[in-house]
C-alpha positions as YAML, in Angstrom:
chain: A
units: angstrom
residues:
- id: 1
  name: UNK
  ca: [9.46, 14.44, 19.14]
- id: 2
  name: UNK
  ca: [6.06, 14.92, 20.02]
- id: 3
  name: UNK
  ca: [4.40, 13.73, 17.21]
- id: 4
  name: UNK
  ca: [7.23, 10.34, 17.63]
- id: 5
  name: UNK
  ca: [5.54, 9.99, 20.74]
- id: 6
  name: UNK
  ca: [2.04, 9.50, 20.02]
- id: 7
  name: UNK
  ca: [2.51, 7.39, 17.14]
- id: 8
  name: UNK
  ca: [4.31, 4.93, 19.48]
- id: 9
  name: UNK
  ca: [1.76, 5.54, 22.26]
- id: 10
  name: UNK
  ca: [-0.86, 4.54, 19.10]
- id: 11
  name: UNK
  ca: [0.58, 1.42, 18.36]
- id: 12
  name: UNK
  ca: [0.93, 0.10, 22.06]
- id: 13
  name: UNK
  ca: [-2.42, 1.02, 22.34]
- id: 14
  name: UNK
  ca: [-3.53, -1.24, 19.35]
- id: 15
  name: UNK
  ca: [-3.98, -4.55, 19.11]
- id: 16
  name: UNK
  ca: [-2.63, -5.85, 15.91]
- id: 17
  name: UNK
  ca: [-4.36, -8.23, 14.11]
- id: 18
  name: UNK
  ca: [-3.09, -9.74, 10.80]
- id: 19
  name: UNK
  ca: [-4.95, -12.38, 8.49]
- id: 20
  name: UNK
  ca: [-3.49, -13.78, 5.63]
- id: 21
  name: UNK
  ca: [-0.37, -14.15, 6.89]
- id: 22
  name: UNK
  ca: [0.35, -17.08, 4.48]
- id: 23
  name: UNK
  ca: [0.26, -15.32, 1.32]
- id: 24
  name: UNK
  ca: [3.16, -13.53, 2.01]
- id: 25
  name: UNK
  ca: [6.10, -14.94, -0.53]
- id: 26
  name: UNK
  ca: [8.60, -16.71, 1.14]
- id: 27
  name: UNK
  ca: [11.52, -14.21, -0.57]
- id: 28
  name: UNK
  ca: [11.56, -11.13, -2.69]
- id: 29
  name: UNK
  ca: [11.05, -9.22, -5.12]
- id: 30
  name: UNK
  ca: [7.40, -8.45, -4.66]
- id: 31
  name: UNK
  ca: [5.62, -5.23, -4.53]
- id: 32
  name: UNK
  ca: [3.18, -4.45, -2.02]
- id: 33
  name: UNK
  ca: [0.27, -2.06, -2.20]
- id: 34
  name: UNK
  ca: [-1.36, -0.71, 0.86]
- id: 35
  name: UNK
  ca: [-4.44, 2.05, 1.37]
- id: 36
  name: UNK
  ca: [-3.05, 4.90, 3.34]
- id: 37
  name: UNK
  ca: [-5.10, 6.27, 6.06]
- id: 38
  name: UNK
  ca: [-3.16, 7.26, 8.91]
- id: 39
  name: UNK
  ca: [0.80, 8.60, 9.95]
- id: 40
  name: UNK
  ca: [1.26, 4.89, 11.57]
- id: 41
  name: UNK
  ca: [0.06, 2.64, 7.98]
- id: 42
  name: UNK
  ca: [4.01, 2.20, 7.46]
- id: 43
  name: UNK
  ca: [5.08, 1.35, 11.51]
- id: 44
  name: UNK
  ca: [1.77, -0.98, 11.18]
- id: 45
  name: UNK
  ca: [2.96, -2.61, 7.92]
- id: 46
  name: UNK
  ca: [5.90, -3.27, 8.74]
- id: 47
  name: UNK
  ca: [5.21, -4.90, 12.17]
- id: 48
  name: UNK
  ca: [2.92, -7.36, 10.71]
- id: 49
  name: UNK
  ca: [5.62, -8.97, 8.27]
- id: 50
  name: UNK
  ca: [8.43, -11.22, 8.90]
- id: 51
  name: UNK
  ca: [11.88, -8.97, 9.00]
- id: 52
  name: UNK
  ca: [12.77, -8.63, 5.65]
- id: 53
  name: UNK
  ca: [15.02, -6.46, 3.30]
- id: 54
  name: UNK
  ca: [11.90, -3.48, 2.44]
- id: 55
  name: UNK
  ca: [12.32, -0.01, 0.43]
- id: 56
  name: UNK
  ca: [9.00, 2.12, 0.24]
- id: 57
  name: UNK
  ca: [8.40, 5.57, -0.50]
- id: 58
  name: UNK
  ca: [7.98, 8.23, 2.14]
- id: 59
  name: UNK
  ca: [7.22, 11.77, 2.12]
- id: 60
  name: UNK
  ca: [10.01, 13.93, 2.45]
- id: 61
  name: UNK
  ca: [9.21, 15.80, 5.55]
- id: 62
  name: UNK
  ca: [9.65, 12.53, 7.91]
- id: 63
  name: UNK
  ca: [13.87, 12.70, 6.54]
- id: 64
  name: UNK
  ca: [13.86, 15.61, 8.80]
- id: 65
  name: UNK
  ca: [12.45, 14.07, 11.91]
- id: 66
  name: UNK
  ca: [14.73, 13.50, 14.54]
- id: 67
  name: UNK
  ca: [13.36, 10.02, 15.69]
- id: 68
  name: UNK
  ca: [11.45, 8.59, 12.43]
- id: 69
  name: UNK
  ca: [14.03, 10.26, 9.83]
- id: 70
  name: UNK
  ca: [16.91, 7.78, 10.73]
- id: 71
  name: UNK
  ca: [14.43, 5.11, 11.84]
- id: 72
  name: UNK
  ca: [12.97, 5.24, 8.22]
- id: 73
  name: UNK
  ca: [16.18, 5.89, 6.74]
- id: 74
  name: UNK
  ca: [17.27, 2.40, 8.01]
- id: 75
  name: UNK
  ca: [14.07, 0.86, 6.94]
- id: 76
  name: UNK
  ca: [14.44, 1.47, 3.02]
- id: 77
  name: UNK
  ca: [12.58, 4.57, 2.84]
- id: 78
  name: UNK
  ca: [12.95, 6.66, -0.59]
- id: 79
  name: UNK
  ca: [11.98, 10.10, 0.26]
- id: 80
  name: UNK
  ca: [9.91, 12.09, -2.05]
- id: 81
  name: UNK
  ca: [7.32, 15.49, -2.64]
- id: 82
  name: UNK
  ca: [4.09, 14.91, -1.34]
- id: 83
  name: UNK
  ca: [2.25, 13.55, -4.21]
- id: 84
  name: UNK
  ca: [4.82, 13.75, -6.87]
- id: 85
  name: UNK
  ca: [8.12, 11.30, -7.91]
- id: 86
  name: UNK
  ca: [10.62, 11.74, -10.09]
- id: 87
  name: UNK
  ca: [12.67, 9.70, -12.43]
- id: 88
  name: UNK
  ca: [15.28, 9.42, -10.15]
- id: 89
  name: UNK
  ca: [13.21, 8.27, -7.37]
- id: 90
  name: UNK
  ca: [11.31, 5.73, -9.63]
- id: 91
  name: UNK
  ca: [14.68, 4.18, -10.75]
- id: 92
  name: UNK
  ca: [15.88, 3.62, -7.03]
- id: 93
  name: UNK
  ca: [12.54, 2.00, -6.92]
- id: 94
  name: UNK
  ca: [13.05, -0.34, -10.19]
- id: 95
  name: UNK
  ca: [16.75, -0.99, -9.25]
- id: 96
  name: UNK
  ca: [15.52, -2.27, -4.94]
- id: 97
  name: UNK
  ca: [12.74, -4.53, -6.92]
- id: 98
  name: UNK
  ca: [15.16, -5.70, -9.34]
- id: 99
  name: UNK
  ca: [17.19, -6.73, -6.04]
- id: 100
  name: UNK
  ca: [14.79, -8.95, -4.53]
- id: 101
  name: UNK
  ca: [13.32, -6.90, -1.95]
- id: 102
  name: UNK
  ca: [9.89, -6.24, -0.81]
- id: 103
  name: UNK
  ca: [8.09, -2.55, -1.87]
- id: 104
  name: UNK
  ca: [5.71, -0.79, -0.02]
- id: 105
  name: UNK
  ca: [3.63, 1.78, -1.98]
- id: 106
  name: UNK
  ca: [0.34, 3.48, -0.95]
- id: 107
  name: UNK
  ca: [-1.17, 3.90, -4.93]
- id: 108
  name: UNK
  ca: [-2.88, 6.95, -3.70]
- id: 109
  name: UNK
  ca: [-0.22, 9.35, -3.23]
- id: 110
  name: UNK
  ca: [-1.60, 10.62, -0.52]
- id: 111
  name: UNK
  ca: [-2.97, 10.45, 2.67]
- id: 112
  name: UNK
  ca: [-7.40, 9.53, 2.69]
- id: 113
  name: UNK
  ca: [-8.57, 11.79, 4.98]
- id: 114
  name: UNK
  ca: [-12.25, 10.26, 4.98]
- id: 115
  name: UNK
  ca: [-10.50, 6.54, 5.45]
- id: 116
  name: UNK
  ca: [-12.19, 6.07, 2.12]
- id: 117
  name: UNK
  ca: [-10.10, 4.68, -1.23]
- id: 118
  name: UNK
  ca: [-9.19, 7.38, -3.34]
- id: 119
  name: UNK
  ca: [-8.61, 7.36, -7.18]
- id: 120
  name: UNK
  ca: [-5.24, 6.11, -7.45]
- id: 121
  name: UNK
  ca: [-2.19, 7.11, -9.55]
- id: 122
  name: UNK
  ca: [-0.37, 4.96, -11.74]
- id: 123
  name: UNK
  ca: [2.92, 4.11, -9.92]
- id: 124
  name: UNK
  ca: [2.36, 1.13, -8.37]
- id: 125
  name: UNK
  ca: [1.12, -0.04, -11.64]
- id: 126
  name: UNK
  ca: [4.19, 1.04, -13.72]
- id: 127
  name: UNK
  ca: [6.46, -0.72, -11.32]
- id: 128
  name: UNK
  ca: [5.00, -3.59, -11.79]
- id: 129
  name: UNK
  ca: [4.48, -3.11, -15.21]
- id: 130
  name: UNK
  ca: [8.69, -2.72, -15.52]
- id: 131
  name: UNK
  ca: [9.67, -5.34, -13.08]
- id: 132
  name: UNK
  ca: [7.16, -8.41, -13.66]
- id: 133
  name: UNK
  ca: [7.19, -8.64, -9.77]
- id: 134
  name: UNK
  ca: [3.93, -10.30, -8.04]
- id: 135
  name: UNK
  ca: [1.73, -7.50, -6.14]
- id: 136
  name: UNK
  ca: [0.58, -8.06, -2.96]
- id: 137
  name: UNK
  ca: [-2.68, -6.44, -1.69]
- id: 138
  name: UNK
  ca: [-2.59, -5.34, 1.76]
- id: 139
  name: UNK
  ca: [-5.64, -3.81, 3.34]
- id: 140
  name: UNK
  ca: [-5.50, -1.58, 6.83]
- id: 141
  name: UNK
  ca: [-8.18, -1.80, 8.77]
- id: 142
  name: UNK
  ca: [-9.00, 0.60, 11.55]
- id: 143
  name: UNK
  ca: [-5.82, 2.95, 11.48]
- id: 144
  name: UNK
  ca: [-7.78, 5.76, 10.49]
- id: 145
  name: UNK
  ca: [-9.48, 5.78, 14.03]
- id: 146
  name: UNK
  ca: [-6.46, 5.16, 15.66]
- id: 147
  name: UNK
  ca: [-6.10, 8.60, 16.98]
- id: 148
  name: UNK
  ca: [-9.52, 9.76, 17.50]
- id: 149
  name: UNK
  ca: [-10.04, 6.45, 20.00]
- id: 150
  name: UNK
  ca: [-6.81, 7.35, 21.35]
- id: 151
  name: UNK
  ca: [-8.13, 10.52, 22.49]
- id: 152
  name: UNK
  ca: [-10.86, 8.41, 24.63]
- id: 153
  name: UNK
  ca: [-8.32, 6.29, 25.86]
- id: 154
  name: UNK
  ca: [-9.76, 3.72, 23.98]
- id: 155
  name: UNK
  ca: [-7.99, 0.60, 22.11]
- id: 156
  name: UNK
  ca: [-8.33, 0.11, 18.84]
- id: 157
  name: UNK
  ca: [-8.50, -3.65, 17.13]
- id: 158
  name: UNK
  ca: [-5.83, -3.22, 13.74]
- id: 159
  name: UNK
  ca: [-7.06, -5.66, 10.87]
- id: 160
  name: UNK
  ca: [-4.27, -6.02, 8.39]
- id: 161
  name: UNK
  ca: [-5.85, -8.34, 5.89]
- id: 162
  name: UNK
  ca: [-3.14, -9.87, 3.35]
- id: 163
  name: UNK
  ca: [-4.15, -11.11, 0.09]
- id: 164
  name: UNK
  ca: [-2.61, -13.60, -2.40]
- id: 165
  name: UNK
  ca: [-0.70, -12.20, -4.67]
- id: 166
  name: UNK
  ca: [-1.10, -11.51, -8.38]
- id: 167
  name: UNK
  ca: [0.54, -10.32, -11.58]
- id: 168
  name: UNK
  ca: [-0.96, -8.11, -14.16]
- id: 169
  name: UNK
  ca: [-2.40, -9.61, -17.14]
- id: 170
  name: UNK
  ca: [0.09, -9.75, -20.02]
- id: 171
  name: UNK
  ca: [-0.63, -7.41, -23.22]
- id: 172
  name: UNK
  ca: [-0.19, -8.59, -26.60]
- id: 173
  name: UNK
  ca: [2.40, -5.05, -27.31]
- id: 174
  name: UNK
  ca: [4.62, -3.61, -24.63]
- id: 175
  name: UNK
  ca: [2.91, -1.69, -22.11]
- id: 176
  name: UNK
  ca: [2.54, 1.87, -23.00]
- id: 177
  name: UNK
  ca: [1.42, 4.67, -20.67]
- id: 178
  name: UNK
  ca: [-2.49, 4.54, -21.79]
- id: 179
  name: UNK
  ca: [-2.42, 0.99, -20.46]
- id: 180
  name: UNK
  ca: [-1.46, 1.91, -16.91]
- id: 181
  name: UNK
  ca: [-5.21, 3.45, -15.45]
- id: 182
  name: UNK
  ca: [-6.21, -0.01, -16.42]
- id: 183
  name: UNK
  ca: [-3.24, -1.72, -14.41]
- id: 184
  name: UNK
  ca: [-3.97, 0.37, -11.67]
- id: 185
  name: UNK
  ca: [-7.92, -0.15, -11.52]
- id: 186
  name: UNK
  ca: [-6.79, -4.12, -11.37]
- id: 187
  name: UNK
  ca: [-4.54, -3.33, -8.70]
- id: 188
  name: UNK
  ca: [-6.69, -1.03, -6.30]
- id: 189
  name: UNK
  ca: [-9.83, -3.68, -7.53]
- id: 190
  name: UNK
  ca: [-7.66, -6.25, -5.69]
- id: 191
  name: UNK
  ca: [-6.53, -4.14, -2.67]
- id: 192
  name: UNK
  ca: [-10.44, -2.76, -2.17]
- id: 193
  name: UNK
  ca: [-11.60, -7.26, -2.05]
- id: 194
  name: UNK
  ca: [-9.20, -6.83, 1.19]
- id: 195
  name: UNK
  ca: [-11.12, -4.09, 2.78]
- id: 196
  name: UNK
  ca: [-14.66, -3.57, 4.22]
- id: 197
  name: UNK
  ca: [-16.79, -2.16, 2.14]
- id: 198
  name: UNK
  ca: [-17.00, 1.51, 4.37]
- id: 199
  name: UNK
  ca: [-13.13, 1.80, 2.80]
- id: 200
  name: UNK
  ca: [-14.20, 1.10, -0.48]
- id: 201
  name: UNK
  ca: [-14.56, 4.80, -1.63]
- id: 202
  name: UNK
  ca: [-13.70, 5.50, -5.04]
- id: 203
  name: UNK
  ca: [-13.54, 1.78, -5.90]
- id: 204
  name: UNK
  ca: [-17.03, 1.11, -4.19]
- id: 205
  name: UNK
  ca: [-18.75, 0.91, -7.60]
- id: 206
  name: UNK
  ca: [-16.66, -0.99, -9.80]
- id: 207
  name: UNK
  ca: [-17.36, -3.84, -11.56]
- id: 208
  name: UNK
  ca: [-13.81, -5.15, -11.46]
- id: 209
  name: UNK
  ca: [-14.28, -5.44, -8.00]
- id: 210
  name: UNK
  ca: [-18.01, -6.72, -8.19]
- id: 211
  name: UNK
  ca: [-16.34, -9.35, -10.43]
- id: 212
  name: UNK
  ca: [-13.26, -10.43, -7.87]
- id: 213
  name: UNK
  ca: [-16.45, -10.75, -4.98]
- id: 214
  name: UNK
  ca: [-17.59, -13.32, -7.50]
- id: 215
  name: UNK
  ca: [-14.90, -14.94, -8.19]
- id: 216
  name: UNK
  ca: [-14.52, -13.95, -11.84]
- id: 217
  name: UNK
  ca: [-11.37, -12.17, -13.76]
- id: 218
  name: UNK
  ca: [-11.81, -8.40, -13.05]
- id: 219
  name: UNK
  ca: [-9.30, -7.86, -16.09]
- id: 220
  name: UNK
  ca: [-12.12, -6.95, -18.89]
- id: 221
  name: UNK
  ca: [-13.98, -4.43, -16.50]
- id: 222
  name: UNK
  ca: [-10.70, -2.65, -15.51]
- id: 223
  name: UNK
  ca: [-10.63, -0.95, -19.10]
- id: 224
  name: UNK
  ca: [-14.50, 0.53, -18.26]
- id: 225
  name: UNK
  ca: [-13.11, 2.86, -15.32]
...
């Protein structure tokens, strides 16, 4: 209850700001990827779209809450371990996509607790892969000092910059599990051009990103990382 409590207090406290707005499809499927900074990314998120039919992944120890377990439960959320999914998990995921909806998955895993990108893992990417559905980059700005400015009683100005979508380049063979760290190098290339360059972390030297800045394909520098 307690930790229910501040999260709302957080968000009351913000002031939400989204840009991009109009490169959000006008109907599913699509699959959205997010950097993941804070506990309130998903209530964020979620505010800043249109209402909409979503699934996403969450952790499993929010099912337990007794506020946000429910809450998220009625949102779309497909529980998992921290940092690890399983088949069954991914084919929920394939089968909501399938269905038109929209998918919200942080490609790190895991929580950043510098606010900087981490190296991401390759589900976001094989999702895509499987479904052919457009990815939509969606950069958070500013949760990660949500809570520290709440403890000054300060507000906090939330930045969630939208991006136009993409697919990933087609293959001449069917995509194979050795061509995913590139897929997922194009996708967090794509999410990082969304961010300021303080979030940029892992991603802060790569030429596939140097190239989007420029307005070039990143595609042939994703298979350097």
């Amino acid at each position: 209850m307690k930790v229910a409590m501040t999260i709302c207090r957080l968000i009351l406290m913000a002031r939400i700001e989204v840009h991009g707005r109009e490169h959000i499809p006008p109907s599913g499927p699509y699959i959205v990827v997010l950097n993941h900074t804070s506990a309130v990314d998903t209530p964020v998120l979620l505010l800043a779209f249109p209402l909409q039919k979503w699934r996403f992944f969450a952790v499993e120890k929010w099912r337990r809450h007794p506020i946000f377990g429910p809450l998220m439960g009625w949102l779309g959320a497909i529980y998992i371990a921290r940092d690890e999914v399983d088949r069954h998990q991914m084919r929920q995921a394939l089968d909501a996509i399938t269905q038109g909806v929209a998918f919200g998955v942080a490609p790190e895993g895991t929580r950043s607790k510098t606010g900087q990108m981490n190296t991401a893992k390759d589900g976001a990417a094989y999702l895509a892969a499987r479904t052919g559905a457009p990815i939509l980059p969606v950069g958070l700005e500013n949760t990660d000092v949500l809570f520290a400015n709440f403890k000054r009683l300060k507000g906090t100005a939330v930045r969630v910059h939208i991006g136009p979508p993409f697919h990933l380049p087609p293959l001449e063979h069917r995509v194979r599990s050795q061509d995913l760290p590139a897929y997922t190098h194009y996708i967090m290339a794509h999410l990082a051009a969304q961010l300021p360059e303080r979030y940029h972390g892992a991603y802060a030297n790569s030429p596939a990103l140097v190239a989007l800045q420029r307005c070039e394909d990143p595609w042939p520098y994703c298979h350097q990382a």
